[in-house]
Amino acid sequence: MSALDLRGVGKVFNPGSDHEVEAVRDIDLRVESGDFISVIGPSGCGKSTLLRLIGDLTPPSAGTVSVHGKSPEQARLDRDYGMVFQTATLLEWRKVQANVELPLEIMGMADRERSRRSAAMLDLVQLARFGDHYPWQLSGGMQQRVAIARALAFEPSILLMDEPFGALDEMTRERMQTELLRIRAETGTTVVFVTHSIPEAVFLSTRVVIMSSRPGTITEAVDIDLPEPRTYETREDQRFYSLLTTVREGLRAVEVDAE
């Protein structure tokens, strides 16, 4: 059974009104367990909407979304999702470990197990020494690592990430990309990742999905066959540059069609 299966999915906001917007149309996408799928396309093409449809943050206007054979609503109730956004959205008045424990606290997990699990997650993102710090005492990259730890705390099978590294400087961003791949390798989590960066999409993914201008449709899916593990040297490999060109040409074709 696939982790995600989207068939004929569309989304219209404010239907029938003067402000009607068709965000995405006829989305067909199949994601296998353990895949790392990056979604890339022009601004406003519906990438974030697609992520919200998968995560049951908004219902589709057409088509079906299946998550491990379940509806998105049931998958959310079963806690199949972890979500990470562009900003870490941490609670400034709670220490780092308390921030990671927040979803576990909401679930009603016992104190001892909650503490054990949050400590394990902070160790996973290599922030074990910072549990007693407040978010404002950490760098932007460290805050995003806390957000990833929090999203993984209840062991979701799918991680949905909406431009999580977009606000970071280039060197921090590259380190975070490597960290994310390490975490994925250790947890086996399926990842759907929205980005505007072609190099980021190619470096991280098993497949890059290219979307058209609004209403967003999937125009191409590029398999990324770079060897694992991916390292600094991966970015200097000729195959990496070849895949960059393939994805860039796919996006350029989208722009030409829009014109």
PDB file of C-alpha atoms in Angstrom:
ATOM      1  CA  MET A   1       0.000   0.000   0.000  1.00  0.00           C
ATOM      2  CA  SER A   2       1.320   3.451  -0.917  1.00  0.00           C
ATOM      3  CA  ALA A   3       1.932   6.047   1.761  1.00  0.00           C
ATOM      4  CA  LEU A   4      -0.003   8.629  -0.285  1.00  0.00           C
ATOM      5  CA  ASP A   5      -2.300   8.277  -3.274  1.00  0.00           C
ATOM      6  CA  LEU A   6      -3.907  11.383  -4.816  1.00  0.00           C
ATOM      7  CA  ARG A   7      -6.281  10.931  -7.744  1.00  0.00           C
ATOM      8  CA  GLY A   8      -7.875  13.756  -9.704  1.00  0.00           C
ATOM      9  CA  VAL A   9      -7.471  16.131  -6.780  1.00  0.00           C
ATOM     10  CA  GLY A  10      -8.581  19.743  -7.215  1.00  0.00           C
ATOM     11  CA  LYS A  11      -9.159  22.665  -4.898  1.00  0.00           C
ATOM     12  CA  VAL A  12     -11.290  25.767  -5.475  1.00  0.00           C
ATOM     13  CA  PHE A  13     -11.408  28.474  -2.827  1.00  0.00           C
ATOM     14  CA  ASN A  14     -14.518  30.667  -2.463  1.00  0.00           C
ATOM     15  CA  PRO A  15     -16.460  28.740  -5.140  1.00  0.00           C
ATOM     16  CA  GLY A  16     -19.213  30.668  -6.869  1.00  0.00           C
ATOM     17  CA  SER A  17     -18.094  34.039  -5.514  1.00  0.00           C
ATOM     18  CA  ASP A  18     -16.341  36.980  -7.136  1.00  0.00           C
ATOM     19  CA  HIS A  19     -13.216  35.845  -5.302  1.00  0.00           C
ATOM     20  CA  GLU A  20     -13.212  32.272  -6.609  1.00  0.00           C
ATOM     21  CA  VAL A  21      -9.701  30.880  -7.042  1.00  0.00           C
ATOM     22  CA  GLU A  22      -8.873  27.494  -8.520  1.00  0.00           C
ATOM     23  CA  ALA A  23      -5.633  26.608  -6.730  1.00  0.00           C
ATOM     24  CA  VAL A  24      -4.887  23.102  -8.040  1.00  0.00           C
ATOM     25  CA  ARG A  25      -6.471  20.874 -10.678  1.00  0.00           C
ATOM     26  CA  ASP A  26      -6.360  17.165 -11.581  1.00  0.00           C
ATOM     27  CA  ILE A  27      -3.483  16.232  -9.270  1.00  0.00           C
ATOM     28  CA  ASP A  28      -2.420  12.596  -9.571  1.00  0.00           C
ATOM     29  CA  LEU A  29       0.423  11.632  -7.253  1.00  0.00           C
ATOM     30  CA  ARG A  30       1.534   8.355  -5.719  1.00  0.00           C
ATOM     31  CA  VAL A  31       4.143   8.330  -2.949  1.00  0.00           C
ATOM     32  CA  GLU A  32       5.661   5.127  -1.629  1.00  0.00           C
ATOM     33  CA  SER A  33       6.702   4.636   1.981  1.00  0.00           C
ATOM     34  CA  GLY A  34      10.191   6.005   2.574  1.00  0.00           C
ATOM     35  CA  ASP A  35      10.139   8.313  -0.458  1.00  0.00           C
ATOM     36  CA  PHE A  36      11.382  11.883  -0.265  1.00  0.00           C
ATOM     37  CA  ILE A  37       9.241  13.930  -2.652  1.00  0.00           C
ATOM     38  CA  SER A  38      10.030  17.589  -3.315  1.00  0.00           C
ATOM     39  CA  VAL A  39       7.347  19.791  -4.893  1.00  0.00           C
ATOM     40  CA  ILE A  40       8.595  22.753  -6.904  1.00  0.00           C
ATOM     41  CA  GLY A  41       6.932  25.291  -9.185  1.00  0.00           C
ATOM     42  CA  PRO A  42       6.198  28.990  -9.734  1.00  0.00           C
ATOM     43  CA  SER A  43       5.051  31.139  -6.836  1.00  0.00           C
ATOM     44  CA  GLY A  44       1.308  30.799  -6.289  1.00  0.00           C
ATOM     45  CA  CYS A  45       1.034  27.498  -8.166  1.00  0.00           C
ATOM     46  CA  GLY A  46      -0.582  25.654  -5.252  1.00  0.00           C
ATOM     47  CA  LYS A  47       2.391  23.854  -3.685  1.00  0.00           C
ATOM     48  CA  SER A  48       1.376  24.747  -0.134  1.00  0.00           C
ATOM     49  CA  THR A  49      -2.267  24.033  -0.947  1.00  0.00           C
ATOM     50  CA  LEU A  50      -1.237  20.540  -2.059  1.00  0.00           C
ATOM     51  CA  LEU A  51       0.522  20.010   1.259  1.00  0.00           C
ATOM     52  CA  ARG A  52      -2.542  21.229   3.153  1.00  0.00           C
ATOM     53  CA  LEU A  53      -4.779  18.848   1.188  1.00  0.00           C
ATOM     54  CA  ILE A  54      -2.556  15.917   2.128  1.00  0.00           C
ATOM     55  CA  GLY A  55      -2.450  16.986   5.786  1.00  0.00           C
ATOM     56  CA  ASP A  56      -6.226  17.462   6.156  1.00  0.00           C
ATOM     57  CA  LEU A  57      -5.838  21.184   6.758  1.00  0.00           C
ATOM     58  CA  THR A  58      -8.278  21.867   3.911  1.00  0.00           C
ATOM     59  CA  PRO A  59     -10.645  19.482   2.082  1.00  0.00           C
ATOM     60  CA  PRO A  60     -10.385  18.834  -1.682  1.00  0.00           C
ATOM     61  CA  SER A  61     -13.067  20.199  -3.994  1.00  0.00           C
ATOM     62  CA  ALA A  62     -12.597  17.228  -6.325  1.00  0.00           C
ATOM     63  CA  GLY A  63     -10.839  13.874  -6.355  1.00  0.00           C
ATOM     64  CA  THR A  64      -9.590  11.704  -3.506  1.00  0.00           C
ATOM     65  CA  VAL A  65      -6.633  11.729  -1.121  1.00  0.00           C
ATOM     66  CA  SER A  66      -5.634   8.434   0.498  1.00  0.00           C
ATOM     67  CA  VAL A  67      -3.059   8.125   3.291  1.00  0.00           C
ATOM     68  CA  HIS A  68      -1.994   4.532   3.974  1.00  0.00           C
ATOM     69  CA  GLY A  69      -5.390   3.591   2.546  1.00  0.00           C
ATOM     70  CA  LYS A  70      -7.245   5.969   4.903  1.00  0.00           C
ATOM     71  CA  SER A  71      -8.875   9.352   4.518  1.00  0.00           C
ATOM     72  CA  PRO A  72      -6.717  12.377   5.459  1.00  0.00           C
ATOM     73  CA  GLU A  73      -9.030  13.015   8.411  1.00  0.00           C
ATOM     74  CA  GLN A  74      -8.530   9.510   9.775  1.00  0.00           C
ATOM     75  CA  ALA A  75      -4.786   9.745   9.132  1.00  0.00           C
ATOM     76  CA  ARG A  76      -4.686  12.992  11.134  1.00  0.00           C
ATOM     77  CA  LEU A  77      -6.630  11.388  13.979  1.00  0.00           C
ATOM     78  CA  ASP A  78      -4.210   8.447  13.847  1.00  0.00           C
ATOM     79  CA  ARG A  79      -1.316  10.937  14.037  1.00  0.00           C
ATOM     80  CA  ASP A  80       0.243   9.826  10.768  1.00  0.00           C
ATOM     81  CA  TYR A  81       1.470  13.378  10.058  1.00  0.00           C
ATOM     82  CA  GLY A  82       4.189  15.603  11.396  1.00  0.00           C
ATOM     83  CA  MET A  83       4.335  19.135   9.980  1.00  0.00           C
ATOM     84  CA  VAL A  84       7.165  21.676   9.749  1.00  0.00           C
ATOM     85  CA  PHE A  85       6.691  25.173   8.333  1.00  0.00           C
ATOM     86  CA  GLN A  86       9.004  27.963   7.168  1.00  0.00           C
ATOM     87  CA  THR A  87       9.118  29.462  10.648  1.00  0.00           C
ATOM     88  CA  ALA A  88       9.706  27.202  13.636  1.00  0.00           C
ATOM     89  CA  THR A  89       6.545  28.444  15.467  1.00  0.00           C
ATOM     90  CA  LEU A  90       7.967  27.532  18.859  1.00  0.00           C
ATOM     91  CA  LEU A  91       6.424  28.828  22.091  1.00  0.00           C
ATOM     92  CA  GLU A  92       8.914  31.390  23.362  1.00  0.00           C
ATOM     93  CA  TRP A  93       7.900  30.959  27.019  1.00  0.00           C
ATOM     94  CA  ARG A  94       8.493  27.199  26.984  1.00  0.00           C
ATOM     95  CA  LYS A  95      11.971  25.726  27.106  1.00  0.00           C
ATOM     96  CA  VAL A  96      13.179  23.665  24.165  1.00  0.00           C
ATOM     97  CA  GLN A  97      12.375  20.279  25.715  1.00  0.00           C
ATOM     98  CA  ALA A  98       8.922  21.521  26.740  1.00  0.00           C
ATOM     99  CA  ASN A  99       8.313  22.648  23.155  1.00  0.00           C
ATOM    100  CA  VAL A 100       9.192  19.189  21.852  1.00  0.00           C
ATOM    101  CA  GLU A 101       6.912  17.622  24.467  1.00  0.00           C
ATOM    102  CA  LEU A 102       3.921  19.779  23.533  1.00  0.00           C
ATOM    103  CA  PRO A 103       2.200  17.325  21.126  1.00  0.00           C
ATOM    104  CA  LEU A 104       2.893  14.466  23.547  1.00  0.00           C
ATOM    105  CA  GLU A 105       1.363  16.501  26.354  1.00  0.00           C
ATOM    106  CA  ILE A 106      -1.736  17.132  24.224  1.00  0.00           C
ATOM    107  CA  MET A 107      -1.926  13.380  23.579  1.00  0.00           C
ATOM    108  CA  GLY A 108      -1.960  12.772  27.341  1.00  0.00           C
ATOM    109  CA  MET A 109       1.307  10.824  27.405  1.00  0.00           C
ATOM    110  CA  ALA A 110       2.670  10.110  30.884  1.00  0.00           C
ATOM    111  CA  ASP A 111       5.354  12.475  32.170  1.00  0.00           C
ATOM    112  CA  ARG A 112       8.166   9.926  32.252  1.00  0.00           C
ATOM    113  CA  GLU A 113       7.528   8.631  28.733  1.00  0.00           C
ATOM    114  CA  ARG A 114       7.095  12.191  27.459  1.00  0.00           C
ATOM    115  CA  SER A 115      10.466  13.163  28.921  1.00  0.00           C
ATOM    116  CA  ARG A 116      12.149  10.067  27.508  1.00  0.00           C
ATOM    117  CA  ARG A 117      10.705  10.633  24.049  1.00  0.00           C
ATOM    118  CA  SER A 118      11.540  14.339  23.874  1.00  0.00           C
ATOM    119  CA  ALA A 119      15.107  13.661  25.037  1.00  0.00           C
ATOM    120  CA  ALA A 120      15.491  11.035  22.313  1.00  0.00           C
ATOM    121  CA  MET A 121      14.232  13.474  19.677  1.00  0.00           C
ATOM    122  CA  LEU A 122      16.592  16.227  20.802  1.00  0.00           C
ATOM    123  CA  ASP A 123      19.419  13.721  20.606  1.00  0.00           C
ATOM    124  CA  LEU A 124      18.293  12.783  17.097  1.00  0.00           C
ATOM    125  CA  VAL A 125      18.568  16.406  15.920  1.00  0.00           C
ATOM    126  CA  GLN A 126      21.837  16.796  17.872  1.00  0.00           C
ATOM    127  CA  LEU A 127      20.467  19.317  20.382  1.00  0.00           C
ATOM    128  CA  ALA A 128      20.582  17.157  23.514  1.00  0.00           C
ATOM    129  CA  ARG A 129      22.489  19.867  25.425  1.00  0.00           C
ATOM    130  CA  PHE A 130      19.922  22.567  24.687  1.00  0.00           C
ATOM    131  CA  GLY A 131      16.764  21.182  26.293  1.00  0.00           C
ATOM    132  CA  ASP A 132      16.873  23.772  29.088  1.00  0.00           C
ATOM    133  CA  HIS A 133      17.316  26.722  26.716  1.00  0.00           C
ATOM    134  CA  TYR A 134      14.538  28.973  25.485  1.00  0.00           C
ATOM    135  CA  PRO A 135      13.922  29.255  21.705  1.00  0.00           C
ATOM    136  CA  TRP A 136      15.160  32.850  21.615  1.00  0.00           C
ATOM    137  CA  GLN A 137      18.537  31.636  22.833  1.00  0.00           C
ATOM    138  CA  LEU A 138      19.006  29.477  19.712  1.00  0.00           C
ATOM    139  CA  SER A 139      19.981  30.302  16.142  1.00  0.00           C
ATOM    140  CA  GLY A 140      17.411  30.042  13.336  1.00  0.00           C
ATOM    141  CA  GLY A 141      18.811  26.706  12.175  1.00  0.00           C
ATOM    142  CA  MET A 142      18.712  25.302  15.692  1.00  0.00           C
ATOM    143  CA  GLN A 143      15.116  26.453  16.116  1.00  0.00           C
ATOM    144  CA  GLN A 144      14.168  24.585  12.937  1.00  0.00           C
ATOM    145  CA  ARG A 145      15.842  21.464  14.306  1.00  0.00           C
ATOM    146  CA  VAL A 146      13.680  21.810  17.424  1.00  0.00           C
ATOM    147  CA  ALA A 147      10.610  22.113  15.164  1.00  0.00           C
ATOM    148  CA  ILE A 148      11.637  18.908  13.365  1.00  0.00           C
ATOM    149  CA  ALA A 149      12.164  17.162  16.714  1.00  0.00           C
ATOM    150  CA  ARG A 150       8.681  18.250  17.807  1.00  0.00           C
ATOM    151  CA  ALA A 151       7.137  17.043  14.538  1.00  0.00           C
ATOM    152  CA  LEU A 152       8.792  13.633  14.940  1.00  0.00           C
ATOM    153  CA  ALA A 153       8.067  13.285  18.660  1.00  0.00           C
ATOM    154  CA  PHE A 154       4.942  11.177  18.210  1.00  0.00           C
ATOM    155  CA  GLU A 155       6.600   9.032  15.502  1.00  0.00           C
ATOM    156  CA  PRO A 156       4.542  10.048  12.453  1.00  0.00           C
ATOM    157  CA  SER A 157       5.012   7.988   9.318  1.00  0.00           C
ATOM    158  CA  ILE A 158       4.813  11.086   7.068  1.00  0.00           C
ATOM    159  CA  LEU A 159       6.574  14.424   7.475  1.00  0.00           C
ATOM    160  CA  LEU A 160       5.065  17.393   5.599  1.00  0.00           C
ATOM    161  CA  MET A 161       7.490  20.319   5.224  1.00  0.00           C
ATOM    162  CA  ASP A 162       6.601  23.708   3.730  1.00  0.00           C
ATOM    163  CA  GLU A 163       9.809  25.584   2.829  1.00  0.00           C
ATOM    164  CA  PRO A 164      11.314  24.876   6.259  1.00  0.00           C
ATOM    165  CA  PHE A 165      14.764  26.223   5.348  1.00  0.00           C
ATOM    166  CA  GLY A 166      13.681  29.176   3.216  1.00  0.00           C
ATOM    167  CA  ALA A 167      14.591  31.823   5.809  1.00  0.00           C
ATOM    168  CA  LEU A 168      18.078  30.442   6.559  1.00  0.00           C
ATOM    169  CA  ASP A 169      21.385  31.602   5.131  1.00  0.00           C
ATOM    170  CA  GLU A 170      22.888  29.391   2.426  1.00  0.00           C
ATOM    171  CA  MET A 171      25.499  27.618   4.554  1.00  0.00           C
ATOM    172  CA  THR A 172      23.040  26.886   7.374  1.00  0.00           C
ATOM    173  CA  ARG A 173      20.520  25.729   4.806  1.00  0.00           C
ATOM    174  CA  GLU A 174      22.965  23.208   3.341  1.00  0.00           C
ATOM    175  CA  ARG A 175      23.812  21.878   6.808  1.00  0.00           C
ATOM    176  CA  MET A 176      20.117  21.524   7.599  1.00  0.00           C
ATOM    177  CA  GLN A 177      19.559  19.613   4.367  1.00  0.00           C
ATOM    178  CA  THR A 178      22.263  17.124   5.321  1.00  0.00           C
ATOM    179  CA  GLU A 179      20.797  16.849   8.827  1.00  0.00           C
ATOM    180  CA  LEU A 180      17.330  16.170   7.415  1.00  0.00           C
ATOM    181  CA  LEU A 181      18.644  13.342   5.239  1.00  0.00           C
ATOM    182  CA  ARG A 182      20.421  11.837   8.251  1.00  0.00           C
ATOM    183  CA  ILE A 183      17.224  12.003  10.318  1.00  0.00           C
ATOM    184  CA  ARG A 184      15.174  10.472   7.509  1.00  0.00           C
ATOM    185  CA  ALA A 185      17.699   7.636   7.156  1.00  0.00           C
ATOM    186  CA  GLU A 186      17.452   6.904  10.881  1.00  0.00           C
ATOM    187  CA  THR A 187      13.651   7.087  11.101  1.00  0.00           C
ATOM    188  CA  GLY A 188      12.496   5.836   7.672  1.00  0.00           C
ATOM    189  CA  THR A 189       9.947   8.668   7.541  1.00  0.00           C
ATOM    190  CA  THR A 190       8.224   9.511   4.247  1.00  0.00           C
ATOM    191  CA  VAL A 191       8.751  13.198   3.407  1.00  0.00           C
ATOM    192  CA  VAL A 192       6.798  15.611   1.188  1.00  0.00           C
ATOM    193  CA  PHE A 193       8.810  18.815   0.935  1.00  0.00           C
ATOM    194  CA  VAL A 194       7.812  22.129  -0.670  1.00  0.00           C
ATOM    195  CA  THR A 195      10.641  24.340  -1.925  1.00  0.00           C
ATOM    196  CA  HIS A 196      11.508  27.066  -4.444  1.00  0.00           C
ATOM    197  CA  SER A 197      15.137  25.932  -4.650  1.00  0.00           C
ATOM    198  CA  ILE A 198      16.157  23.606  -7.482  1.00  0.00           C
ATOM    199  CA  PRO A 199      19.473  22.558  -5.850  1.00  0.00           C
ATOM    200  CA  GLU A 200      17.676  21.835  -2.579  1.00  0.00           C
ATOM    201  CA  ALA A 201      15.028  19.737  -4.325  1.00  0.00           C
ATOM    202  CA  VAL A 202      17.611  17.697  -6.247  1.00  0.00           C
ATOM    203  CA  PHE A 203      19.942  17.168  -3.277  1.00  0.00           C
ATOM    204  CA  LEU A 204      17.196  15.970  -0.920  1.00  0.00           C
ATOM    205  CA  SER A 205      14.795  13.981  -3.041  1.00  0.00           C
ATOM    206  CA  THR A 206      14.106  10.593  -4.473  1.00  0.00           C
ATOM    207  CA  ARG A 207      11.725  12.369  -6.866  1.00  0.00           C
ATOM    208  CA  VAL A 208      11.067  16.012  -7.780  1.00  0.00           C
ATOM    209  CA  VAL A 209       7.509  16.924  -8.766  1.00  0.00           C
ATOM    210  CA  ILE A 210       7.161  19.999 -11.004  1.00  0.00           C
ATOM    211  CA  MET A 211       3.934  21.995 -10.926  1.00  0.00           C
ATOM    212  CA  SER A 212       2.497  24.420 -13.474  1.00  0.00           C
ATOM    213  CA  SER A 213       1.255  27.946 -12.839  1.00  0.00           C
ATOM    214  CA  ARG A 214      -2.161  28.256 -11.164  1.00  0.00           C
ATOM    215  CA  PRO A 215      -4.281  26.253 -11.312  1.00  0.00           C
ATOM    216  CA  GLY A 216      -1.392  23.990 -10.389  1.00  0.00           C
ATOM    217  CA  THR A 217      -1.092  20.649 -12.099  1.00  0.00           C
ATOM    218  CA  ILE A 218       1.797  18.188 -12.082  1.00  0.00           C
ATOM    219  CA  THR A 219       3.625  18.576 -15.381  1.00  0.00           C
ATOM    220  CA  GLU A 220       6.583  16.299 -14.720  1.00  0.00           C
ATOM    221  CA  ALA A 221       8.113  14.026 -12.086  1.00  0.00           C
ATOM    222  CA  VAL A 222      11.903  13.652 -12.196  1.00  0.00           C
ATOM    223  CA  ASP A 223      13.443  10.593 -10.540  1.00  0.00           C
ATOM    224  CA  ILE A 224      16.613  11.505  -8.630  1.00  0.00           C
ATOM    225  CA  ASP A 225      19.128   8.677  -8.815  1.00  0.00           C
ATOM    226  CA  LEU A 226      21.977  10.220  -6.812  1.00  0.00           C
ATOM    227  CA  PRO A 227      23.820   7.711  -4.605  1.00  0.00           C
ATOM    228  CA  GLU A 228      23.306   7.569  -0.838  1.00  0.00           C
ATOM    229  CA  PRO A 229      24.429   8.911   1.524  1.00  0.00           C
ATOM    230  CA  ARG A 230      24.489  12.370  -0.003  1.00  0.00           C
ATOM    231  CA  THR A 231      27.355  14.560   1.100  1.00  0.00           C
ATOM    232  CA  TYR A 232      29.167  17.768   0.194  1.00  0.00           C
ATOM    233  CA  GLU A 233      30.784  15.869  -2.683  1.00  0.00           C
ATOM    234  CA  THR A 234      27.319  15.063  -4.072  1.00  0.00           C
ATOM    235  CA  ARG A 235      26.869  18.743  -4.929  1.00  0.00           C
ATOM    236  CA  GLU A 236      30.064  18.619  -7.016  1.00  0.00           C
ATOM    237  CA  ASP A 237      29.082  15.489  -8.945  1.00  0.00           C
ATOM    238  CA  GLN A 238      28.369  15.746 -12.662  1.00  0.00           C
ATOM    239  CA  ARG A 239      25.135  13.771 -12.225  1.00  0.00           C
ATOM    240  CA  PHE A 240      23.929  16.378  -9.729  1.00  0.00           C
ATOM    241  CA  TYR A 241      24.449  19.132 -12.309  1.00  0.00           C
ATOM    242  CA  SER A 242      22.712  17.055 -14.968  1.00  0.00           C
ATOM    243  CA  LEU A 243      19.653  16.628 -12.742  1.00  0.00           C
ATOM    244  CA  LEU A 244      19.662  20.353 -11.927  1.00  0.00           C
ATOM    245  CA  THR A 245      19.436  21.028 -15.646  1.00  0.00           C
ATOM    246  CA  THR A 246      16.599  18.548 -16.092  1.00  0.00           C
ATOM    247  CA  VAL A 247      14.517  20.137 -13.330  1.00  0.00           C
ATOM    248  CA  ARG A 248      15.375  23.673 -14.500  1.00  0.00           C
ATOM    249  CA  GLU A 249      14.266  22.836 -18.040  1.00  0.00           C
ATOM    250  CA  GLY A 250      11.038  21.397 -16.681  1.00  0.00           C
ATOM    251  CA  LEU A 251      10.349  24.656 -14.842  1.00  0.00           C
ATOM    252  CA  ARG A 252      11.295  26.699 -17.891  1.00  0.00           C
ATOM    253  CA  ALA A 253       8.774  24.719 -19.965  1.00  0.00           C
ATOM    254  CA  VAL A 254       6.135  25.609 -17.358  1.00  0.00           C
ATOM    255  CA  GLU A 255       6.981  29.303 -17.727  1.00  0.00           C
ATOM    256  CA  VAL A 256       6.812  29.126 -21.524  1.00  0.00           C
ATOM    257  CA  ASP A 257       3.390  27.445 -21.367  1.00  0.00           C
ATOM    258  CA  ALA A 258       2.165  30.154 -18.982  1.00  0.00           C
ATOM    259  CA  GLU A 259       3.276  32.870 -21.389  1.00  0.00           C
TER     260      GLU A 259
END
